[in-house]
PDB file of C-alpha atoms in Angstrom:
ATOM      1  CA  UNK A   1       1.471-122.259 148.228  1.00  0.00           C
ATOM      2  CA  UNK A   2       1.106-119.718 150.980  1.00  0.00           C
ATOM      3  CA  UNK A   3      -2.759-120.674 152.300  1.00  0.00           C
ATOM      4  CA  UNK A   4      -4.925-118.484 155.111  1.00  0.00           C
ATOM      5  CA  UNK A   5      -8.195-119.695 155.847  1.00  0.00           C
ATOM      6  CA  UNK A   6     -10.457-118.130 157.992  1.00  0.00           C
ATOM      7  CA  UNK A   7     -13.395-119.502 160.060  1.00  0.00           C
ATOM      8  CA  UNK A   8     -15.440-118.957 163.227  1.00  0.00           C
ATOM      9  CA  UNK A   9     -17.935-115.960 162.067  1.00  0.00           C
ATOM     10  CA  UNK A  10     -21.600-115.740 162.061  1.00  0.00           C
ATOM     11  CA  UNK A  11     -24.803-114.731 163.274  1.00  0.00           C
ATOM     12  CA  UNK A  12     -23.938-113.388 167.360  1.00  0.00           C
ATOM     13  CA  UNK A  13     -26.347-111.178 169.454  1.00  0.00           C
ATOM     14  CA  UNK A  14     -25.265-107.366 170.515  1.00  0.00           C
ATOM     15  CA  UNK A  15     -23.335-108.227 174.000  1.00  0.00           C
ATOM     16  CA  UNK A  16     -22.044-111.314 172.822  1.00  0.00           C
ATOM     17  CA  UNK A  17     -18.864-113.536 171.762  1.00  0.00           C
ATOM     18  CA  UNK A  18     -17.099-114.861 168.866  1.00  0.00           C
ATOM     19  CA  UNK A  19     -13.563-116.838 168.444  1.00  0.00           C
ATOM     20  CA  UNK A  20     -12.564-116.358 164.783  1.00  0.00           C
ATOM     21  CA  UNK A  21      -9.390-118.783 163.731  1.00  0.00           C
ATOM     22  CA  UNK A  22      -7.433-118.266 160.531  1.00  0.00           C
ATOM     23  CA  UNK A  23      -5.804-121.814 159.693  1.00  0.00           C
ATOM     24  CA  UNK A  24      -1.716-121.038 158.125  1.00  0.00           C
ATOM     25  CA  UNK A  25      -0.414-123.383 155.508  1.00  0.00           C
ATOM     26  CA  UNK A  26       2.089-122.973 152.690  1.00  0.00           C
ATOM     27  CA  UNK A  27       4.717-121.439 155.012  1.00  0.00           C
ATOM     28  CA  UNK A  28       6.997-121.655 158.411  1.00  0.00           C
ATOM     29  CA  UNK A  29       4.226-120.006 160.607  1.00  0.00           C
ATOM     30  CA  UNK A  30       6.767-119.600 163.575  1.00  0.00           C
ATOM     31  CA  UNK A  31       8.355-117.203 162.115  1.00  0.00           C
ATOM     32  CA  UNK A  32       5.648-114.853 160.425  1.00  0.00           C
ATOM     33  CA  UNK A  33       3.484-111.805 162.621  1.00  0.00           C
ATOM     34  CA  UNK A  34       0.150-111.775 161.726  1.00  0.00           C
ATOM     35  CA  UNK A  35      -2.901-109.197 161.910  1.00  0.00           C
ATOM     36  CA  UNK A  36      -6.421-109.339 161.407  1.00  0.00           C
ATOM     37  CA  UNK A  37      -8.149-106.579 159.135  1.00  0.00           C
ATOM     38  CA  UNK A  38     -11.556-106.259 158.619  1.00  0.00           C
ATOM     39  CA  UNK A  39     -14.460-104.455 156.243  1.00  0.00           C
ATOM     40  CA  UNK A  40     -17.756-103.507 157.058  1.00  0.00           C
ATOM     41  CA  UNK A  41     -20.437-104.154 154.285  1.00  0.00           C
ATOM     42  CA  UNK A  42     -19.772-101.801 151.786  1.00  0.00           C
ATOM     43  CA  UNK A  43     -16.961 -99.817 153.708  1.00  0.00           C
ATOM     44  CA  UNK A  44     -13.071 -99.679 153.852  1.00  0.00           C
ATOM     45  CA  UNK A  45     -10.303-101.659 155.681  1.00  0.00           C
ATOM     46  CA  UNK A  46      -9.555-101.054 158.925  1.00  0.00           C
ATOM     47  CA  UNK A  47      -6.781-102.634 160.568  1.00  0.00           C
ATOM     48  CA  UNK A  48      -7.446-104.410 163.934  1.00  0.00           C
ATOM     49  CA  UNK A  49      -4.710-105.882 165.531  1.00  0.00           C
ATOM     50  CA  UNK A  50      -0.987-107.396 165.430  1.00  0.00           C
ATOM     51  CA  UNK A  51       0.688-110.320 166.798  1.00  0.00           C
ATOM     52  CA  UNK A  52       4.464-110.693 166.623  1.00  0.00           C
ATOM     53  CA  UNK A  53       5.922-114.516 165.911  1.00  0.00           C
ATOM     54  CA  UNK A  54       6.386-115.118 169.392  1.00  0.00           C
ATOM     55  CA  UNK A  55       3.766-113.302 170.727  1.00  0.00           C
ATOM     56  CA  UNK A  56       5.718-110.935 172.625  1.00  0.00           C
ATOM     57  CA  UNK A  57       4.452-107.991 170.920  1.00  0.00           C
ATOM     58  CA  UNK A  58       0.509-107.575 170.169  1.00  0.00           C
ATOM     59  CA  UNK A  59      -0.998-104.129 169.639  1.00  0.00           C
ATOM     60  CA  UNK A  60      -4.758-103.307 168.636  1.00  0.00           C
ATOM     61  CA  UNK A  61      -6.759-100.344 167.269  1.00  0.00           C
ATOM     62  CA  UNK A  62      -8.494 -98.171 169.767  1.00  0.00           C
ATOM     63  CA  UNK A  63     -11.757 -99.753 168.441  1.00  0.00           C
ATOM     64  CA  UNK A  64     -11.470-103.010 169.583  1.00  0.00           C
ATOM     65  CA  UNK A  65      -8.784-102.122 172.301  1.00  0.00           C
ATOM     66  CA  UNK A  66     -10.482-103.708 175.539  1.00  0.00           C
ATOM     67  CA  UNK A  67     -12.945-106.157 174.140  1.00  0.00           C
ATOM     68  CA  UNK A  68     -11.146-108.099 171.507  1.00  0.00           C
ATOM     69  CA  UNK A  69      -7.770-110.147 171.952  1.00  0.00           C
ATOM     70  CA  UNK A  70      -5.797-111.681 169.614  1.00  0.00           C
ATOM     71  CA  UNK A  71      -3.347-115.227 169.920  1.00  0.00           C
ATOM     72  CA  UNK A  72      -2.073-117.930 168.409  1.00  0.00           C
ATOM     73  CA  UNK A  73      -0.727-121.254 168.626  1.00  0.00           C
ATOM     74  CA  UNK A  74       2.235-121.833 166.756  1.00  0.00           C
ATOM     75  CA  UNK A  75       2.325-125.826 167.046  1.00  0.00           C
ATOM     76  CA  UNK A  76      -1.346-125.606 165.166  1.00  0.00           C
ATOM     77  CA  UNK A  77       0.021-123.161 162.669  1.00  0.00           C
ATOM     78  CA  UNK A  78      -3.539-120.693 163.865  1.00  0.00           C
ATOM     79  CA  UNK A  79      -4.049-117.422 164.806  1.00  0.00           C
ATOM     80  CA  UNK A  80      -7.259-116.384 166.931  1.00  0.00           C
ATOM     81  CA  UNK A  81      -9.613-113.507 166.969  1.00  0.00           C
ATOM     82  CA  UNK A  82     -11.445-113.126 170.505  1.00  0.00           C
ATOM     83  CA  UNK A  83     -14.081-111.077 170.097  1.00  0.00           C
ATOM     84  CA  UNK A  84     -16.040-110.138 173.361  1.00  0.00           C
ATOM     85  CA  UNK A  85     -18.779-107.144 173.647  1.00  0.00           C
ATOM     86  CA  UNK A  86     -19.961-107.040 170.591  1.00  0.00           C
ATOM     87  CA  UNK A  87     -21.490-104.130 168.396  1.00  0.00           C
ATOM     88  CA  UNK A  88     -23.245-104.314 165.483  1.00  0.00           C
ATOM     89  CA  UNK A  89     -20.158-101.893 163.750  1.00  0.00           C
ATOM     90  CA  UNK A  90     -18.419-104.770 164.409  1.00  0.00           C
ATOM     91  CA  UNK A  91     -20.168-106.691 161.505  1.00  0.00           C
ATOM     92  CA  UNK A  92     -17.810-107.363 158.818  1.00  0.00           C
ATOM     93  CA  UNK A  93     -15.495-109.619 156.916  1.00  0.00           C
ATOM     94  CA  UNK A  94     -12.867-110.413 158.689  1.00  0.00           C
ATOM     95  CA  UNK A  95      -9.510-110.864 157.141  1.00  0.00           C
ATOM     96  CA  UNK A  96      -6.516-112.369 158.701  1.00  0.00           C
ATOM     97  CA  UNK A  97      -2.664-111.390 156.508  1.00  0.00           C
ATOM     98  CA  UNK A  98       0.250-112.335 157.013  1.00  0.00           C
ATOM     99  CA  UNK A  99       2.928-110.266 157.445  1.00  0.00           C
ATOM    100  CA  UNK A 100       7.262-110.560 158.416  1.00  0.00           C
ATOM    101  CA  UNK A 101       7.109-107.974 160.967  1.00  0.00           C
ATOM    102  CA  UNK A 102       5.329-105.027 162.569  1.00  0.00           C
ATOM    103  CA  UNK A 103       7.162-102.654 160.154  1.00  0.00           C
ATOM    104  CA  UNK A 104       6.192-105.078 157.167  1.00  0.00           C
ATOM    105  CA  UNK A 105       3.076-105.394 154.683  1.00  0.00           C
ATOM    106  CA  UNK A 106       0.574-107.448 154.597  1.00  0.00           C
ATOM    107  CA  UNK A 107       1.562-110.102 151.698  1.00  0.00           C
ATOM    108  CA  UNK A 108      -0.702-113.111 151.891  1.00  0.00           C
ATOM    109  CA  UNK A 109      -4.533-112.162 153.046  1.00  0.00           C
ATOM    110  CA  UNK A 110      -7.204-115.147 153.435  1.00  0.00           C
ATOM    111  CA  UNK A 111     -10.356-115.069 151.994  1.00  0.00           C
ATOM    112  CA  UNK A 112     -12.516-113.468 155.061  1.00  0.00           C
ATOM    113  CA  UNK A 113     -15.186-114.845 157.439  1.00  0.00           C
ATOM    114  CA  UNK A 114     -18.445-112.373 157.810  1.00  0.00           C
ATOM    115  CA  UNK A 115     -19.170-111.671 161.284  1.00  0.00           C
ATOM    116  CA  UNK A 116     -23.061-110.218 161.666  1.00  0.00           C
ATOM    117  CA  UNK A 117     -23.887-108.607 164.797  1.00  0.00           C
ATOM    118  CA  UNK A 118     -28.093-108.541 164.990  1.00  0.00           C
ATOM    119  CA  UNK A 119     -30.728-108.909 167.253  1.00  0.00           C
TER     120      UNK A 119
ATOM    121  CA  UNK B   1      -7.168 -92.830 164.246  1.00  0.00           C
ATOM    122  CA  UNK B   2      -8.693 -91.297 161.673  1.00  0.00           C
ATOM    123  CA  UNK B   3      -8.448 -92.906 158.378  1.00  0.00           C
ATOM    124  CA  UNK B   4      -6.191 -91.336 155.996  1.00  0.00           C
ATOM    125  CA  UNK B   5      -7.512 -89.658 152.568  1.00  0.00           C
ATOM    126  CA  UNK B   6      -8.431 -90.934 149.404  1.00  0.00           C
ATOM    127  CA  UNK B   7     -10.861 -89.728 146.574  1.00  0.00           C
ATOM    128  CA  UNK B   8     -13.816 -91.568 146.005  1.00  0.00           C
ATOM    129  CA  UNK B   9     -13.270 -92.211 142.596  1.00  0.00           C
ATOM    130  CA  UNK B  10     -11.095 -91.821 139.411  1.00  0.00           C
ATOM    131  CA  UNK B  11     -11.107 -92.930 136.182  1.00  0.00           C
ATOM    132  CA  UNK B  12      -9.816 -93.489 133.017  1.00  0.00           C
ATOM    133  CA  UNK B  13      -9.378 -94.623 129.415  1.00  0.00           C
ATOM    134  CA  UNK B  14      -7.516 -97.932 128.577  1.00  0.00           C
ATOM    135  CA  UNK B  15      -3.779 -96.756 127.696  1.00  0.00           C
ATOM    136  CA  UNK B  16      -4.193 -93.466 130.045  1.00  0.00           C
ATOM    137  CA  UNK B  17      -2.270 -93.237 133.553  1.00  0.00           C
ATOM    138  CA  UNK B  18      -4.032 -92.125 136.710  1.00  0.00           C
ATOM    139  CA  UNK B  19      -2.565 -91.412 139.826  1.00  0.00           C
ATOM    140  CA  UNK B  20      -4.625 -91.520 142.922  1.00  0.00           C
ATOM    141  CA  UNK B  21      -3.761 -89.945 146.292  1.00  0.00           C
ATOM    142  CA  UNK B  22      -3.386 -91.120 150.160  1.00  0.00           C
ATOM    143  CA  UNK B  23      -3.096 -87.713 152.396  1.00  0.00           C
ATOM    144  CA  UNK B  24      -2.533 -88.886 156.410  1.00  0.00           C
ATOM    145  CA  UNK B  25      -0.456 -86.992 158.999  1.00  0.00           C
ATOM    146  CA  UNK B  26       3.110 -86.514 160.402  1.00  0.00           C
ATOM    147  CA  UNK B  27       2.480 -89.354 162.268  1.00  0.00           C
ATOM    148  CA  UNK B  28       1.879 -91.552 159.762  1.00  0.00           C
ATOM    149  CA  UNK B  29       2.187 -91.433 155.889  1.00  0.00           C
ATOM    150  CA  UNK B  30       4.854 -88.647 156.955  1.00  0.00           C
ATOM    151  CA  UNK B  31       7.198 -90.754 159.782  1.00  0.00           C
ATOM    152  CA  UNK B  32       7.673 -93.366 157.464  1.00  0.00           C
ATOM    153  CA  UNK B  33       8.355 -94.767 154.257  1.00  0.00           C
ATOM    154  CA  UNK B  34       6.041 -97.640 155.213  1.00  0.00           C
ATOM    155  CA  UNK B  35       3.289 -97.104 152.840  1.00  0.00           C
ATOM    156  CA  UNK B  36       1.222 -99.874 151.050  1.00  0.00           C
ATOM    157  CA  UNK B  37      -1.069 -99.798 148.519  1.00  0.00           C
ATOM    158  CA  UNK B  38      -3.978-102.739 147.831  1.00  0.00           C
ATOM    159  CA  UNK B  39      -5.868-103.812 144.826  1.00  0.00           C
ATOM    160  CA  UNK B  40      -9.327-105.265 145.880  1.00  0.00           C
ATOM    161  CA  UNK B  41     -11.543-106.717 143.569  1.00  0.00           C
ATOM    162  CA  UNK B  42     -15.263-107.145 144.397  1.00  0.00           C
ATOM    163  CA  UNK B  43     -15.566-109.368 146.737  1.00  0.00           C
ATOM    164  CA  UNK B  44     -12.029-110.625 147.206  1.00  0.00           C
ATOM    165  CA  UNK B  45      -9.491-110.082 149.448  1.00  0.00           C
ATOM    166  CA  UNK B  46      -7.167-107.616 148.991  1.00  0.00           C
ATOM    167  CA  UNK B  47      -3.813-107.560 146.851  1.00  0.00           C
ATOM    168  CA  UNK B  48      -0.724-105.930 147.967  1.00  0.00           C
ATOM    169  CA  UNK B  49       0.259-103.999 144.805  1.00  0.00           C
ATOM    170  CA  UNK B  50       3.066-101.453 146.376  1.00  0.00           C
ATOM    171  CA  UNK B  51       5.232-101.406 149.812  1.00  0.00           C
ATOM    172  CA  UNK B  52       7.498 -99.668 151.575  1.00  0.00           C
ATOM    173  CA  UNK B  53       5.969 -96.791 149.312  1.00  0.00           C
ATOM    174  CA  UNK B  54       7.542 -97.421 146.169  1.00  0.00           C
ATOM    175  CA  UNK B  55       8.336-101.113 145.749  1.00  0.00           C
ATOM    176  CA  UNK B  56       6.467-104.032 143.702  1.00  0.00           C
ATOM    177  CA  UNK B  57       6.341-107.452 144.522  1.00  0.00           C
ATOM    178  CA  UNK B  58       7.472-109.915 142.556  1.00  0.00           C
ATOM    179  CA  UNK B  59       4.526-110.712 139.749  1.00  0.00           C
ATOM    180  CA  UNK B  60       3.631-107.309 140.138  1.00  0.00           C
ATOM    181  CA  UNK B  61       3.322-105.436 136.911  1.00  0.00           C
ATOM    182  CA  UNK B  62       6.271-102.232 136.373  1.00  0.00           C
ATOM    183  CA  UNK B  63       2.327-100.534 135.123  1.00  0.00           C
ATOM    184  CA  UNK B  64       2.313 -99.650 139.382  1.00  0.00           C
ATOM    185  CA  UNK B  65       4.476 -96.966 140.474  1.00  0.00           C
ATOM    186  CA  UNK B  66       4.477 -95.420 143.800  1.00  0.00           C
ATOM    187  CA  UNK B  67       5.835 -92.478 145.351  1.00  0.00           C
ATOM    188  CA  UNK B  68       5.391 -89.440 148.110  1.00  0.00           C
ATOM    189  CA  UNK B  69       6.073 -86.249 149.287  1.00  0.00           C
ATOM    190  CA  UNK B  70       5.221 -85.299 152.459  1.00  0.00           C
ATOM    191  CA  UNK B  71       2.597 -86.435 154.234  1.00  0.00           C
ATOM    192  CA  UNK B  72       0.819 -87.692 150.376  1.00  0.00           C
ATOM    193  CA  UNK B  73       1.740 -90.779 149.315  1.00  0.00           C
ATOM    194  CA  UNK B  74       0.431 -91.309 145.545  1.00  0.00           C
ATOM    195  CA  UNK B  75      -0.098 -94.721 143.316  1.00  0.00           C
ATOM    196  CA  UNK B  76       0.600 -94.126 139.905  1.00  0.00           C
ATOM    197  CA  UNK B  77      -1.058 -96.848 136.721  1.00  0.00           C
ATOM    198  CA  UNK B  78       0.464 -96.600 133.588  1.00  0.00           C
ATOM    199  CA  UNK B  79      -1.131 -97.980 130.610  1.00  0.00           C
ATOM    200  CA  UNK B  80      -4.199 -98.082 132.135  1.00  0.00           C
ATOM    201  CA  UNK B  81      -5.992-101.833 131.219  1.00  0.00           C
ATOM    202  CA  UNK B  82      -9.713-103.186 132.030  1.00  0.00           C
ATOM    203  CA  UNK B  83      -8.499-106.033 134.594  1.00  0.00           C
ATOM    204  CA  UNK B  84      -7.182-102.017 136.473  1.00  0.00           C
ATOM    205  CA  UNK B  85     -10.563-101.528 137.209  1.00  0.00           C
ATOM    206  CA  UNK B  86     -10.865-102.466 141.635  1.00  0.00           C
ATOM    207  CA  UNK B  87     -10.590-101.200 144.257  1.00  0.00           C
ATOM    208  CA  UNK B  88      -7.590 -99.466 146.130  1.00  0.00           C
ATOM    209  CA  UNK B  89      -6.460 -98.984 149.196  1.00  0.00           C
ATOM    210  CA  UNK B  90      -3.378 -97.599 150.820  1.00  0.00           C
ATOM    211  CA  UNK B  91      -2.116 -98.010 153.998  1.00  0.00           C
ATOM    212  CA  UNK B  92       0.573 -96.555 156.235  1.00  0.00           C
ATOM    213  CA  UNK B  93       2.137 -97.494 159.872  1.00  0.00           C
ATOM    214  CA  UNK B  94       1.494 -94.911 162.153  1.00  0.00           C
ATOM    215  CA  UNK B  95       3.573 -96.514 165.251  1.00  0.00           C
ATOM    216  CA  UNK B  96       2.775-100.452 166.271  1.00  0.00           C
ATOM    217  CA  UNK B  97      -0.423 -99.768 164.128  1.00  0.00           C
ATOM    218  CA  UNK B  98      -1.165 -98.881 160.540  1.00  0.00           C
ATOM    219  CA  UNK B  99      -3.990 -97.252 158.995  1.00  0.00           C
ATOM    220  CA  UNK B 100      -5.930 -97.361 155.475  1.00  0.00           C
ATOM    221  CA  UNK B 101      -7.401 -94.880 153.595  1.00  0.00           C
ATOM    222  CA  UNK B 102     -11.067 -94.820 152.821  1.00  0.00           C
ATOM    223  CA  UNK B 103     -10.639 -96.470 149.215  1.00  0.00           C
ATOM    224  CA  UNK B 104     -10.723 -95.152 145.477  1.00  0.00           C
ATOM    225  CA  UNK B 105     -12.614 -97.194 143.356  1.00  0.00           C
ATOM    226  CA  UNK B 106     -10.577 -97.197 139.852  1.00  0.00           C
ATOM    227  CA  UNK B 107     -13.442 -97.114 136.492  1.00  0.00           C
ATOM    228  CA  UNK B 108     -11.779 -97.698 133.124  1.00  0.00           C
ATOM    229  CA  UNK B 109     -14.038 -96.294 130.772  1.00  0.00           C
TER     230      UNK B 109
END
């Protein structure tokens, strides 16, 4: 059974930093791309950022273009979230899927982490 | 990267069809036929319902249709049912990115 599990959100100041992991299981990792998505309280997806299965192609959304970058490491079957600058529109769930390429869907989605950005 | 367009809402009776809308651009919904659409129930993750505009996964009910024209891609529910009732969400590559629409929430009356 395909599994995504997110982790690494919480309470972070305006300014500040945040490493979000999403834990793969169920599948061949190596050989997947992944993004991260996320959703404001109340609000719509938006897509954040893609990651190819060798890391050799990784392209963001002009709102986090800059401040956050995304990674993984293959031989721990994760995928990282680096999130540096923070806003409070960045607070959200954030969603890591899974999908086969940059052309492809997103087929397996985790359950989310909630990122709050307060003062 | 302006989200593309959805209504806010639709609805219908159990047995009805609906068919809500996704209107983006020529650079997205209209340079590809990479279109998704998501279910999303409240708080859940999201479901991938329709790809590649008009193709259901496997476990996916034949009740989802998809389709578009232009730069509108459209989800289609046949025999509308109560479980229907979510959220959706489509979503279309717009070049080494993609982009969602704002959401319809889908009321079964």
């Amino acid at each position: 059974e395909v599994q995504l599990v997110e982790s690494g959100g919480g309470l972070v100041q305006p300014g500040g930093s945040l490493r979000l992991s999403c834990e793969a299981s169920g599948f061949t990792f190596v050989t997947y791309s992944m993004n991260w998505v996320r959703q404001a309280p109340g609000k719509g997806l938006e897509w954040l950022s893609y990651i190819s299965s060798s890391s050799d192609l990784i392209s963001y959304a002009d709102s986090v273009k800059g401040r956050f970058t995304i990674s993984r490491d293959n031989a721990k079957n994760s995928l990282y979230l680096q999130m540096n600058s923070l806003r409070a529109e960045d607070t959200a769930v954030y969603y890591c899927a899974r999908s086969y390429a940059v052309t492809s869907t997103f087929d397996y989605w985790g359950q989310g982490t909630l990122v709050s950005v307060s003062s | 990267q302006s989200a593309l367009t959805q209504p806010a809402s639709v609805s219908g009776s159990p047995g009805q069809s609906i068919t809500i809308s996704c209107t983006g651009t020529n650079s997205d919904v209209g340079s590809y036929n990479l279109v998704s659409w998501y279910q999303q129930h409240p708080g859940k993750a999201p479901k991938v319902m329709i790809y590649e505009v008009n193709k259901r996964p496997s476990g996916i009910s034949n009740r989802f249709s998809g389709s578009k024209s232009g730069n509108t891609a459209s989800l289609t529910i046949s025999g509308l049912q109560a479980e229907d009732e979510s959220d959706y969400y489509c979503c279309a590559y717009a070049g080494r990115r993609w982009v969602f629409g704002g959401g319809t929430k889908l009321t079964v009356l």
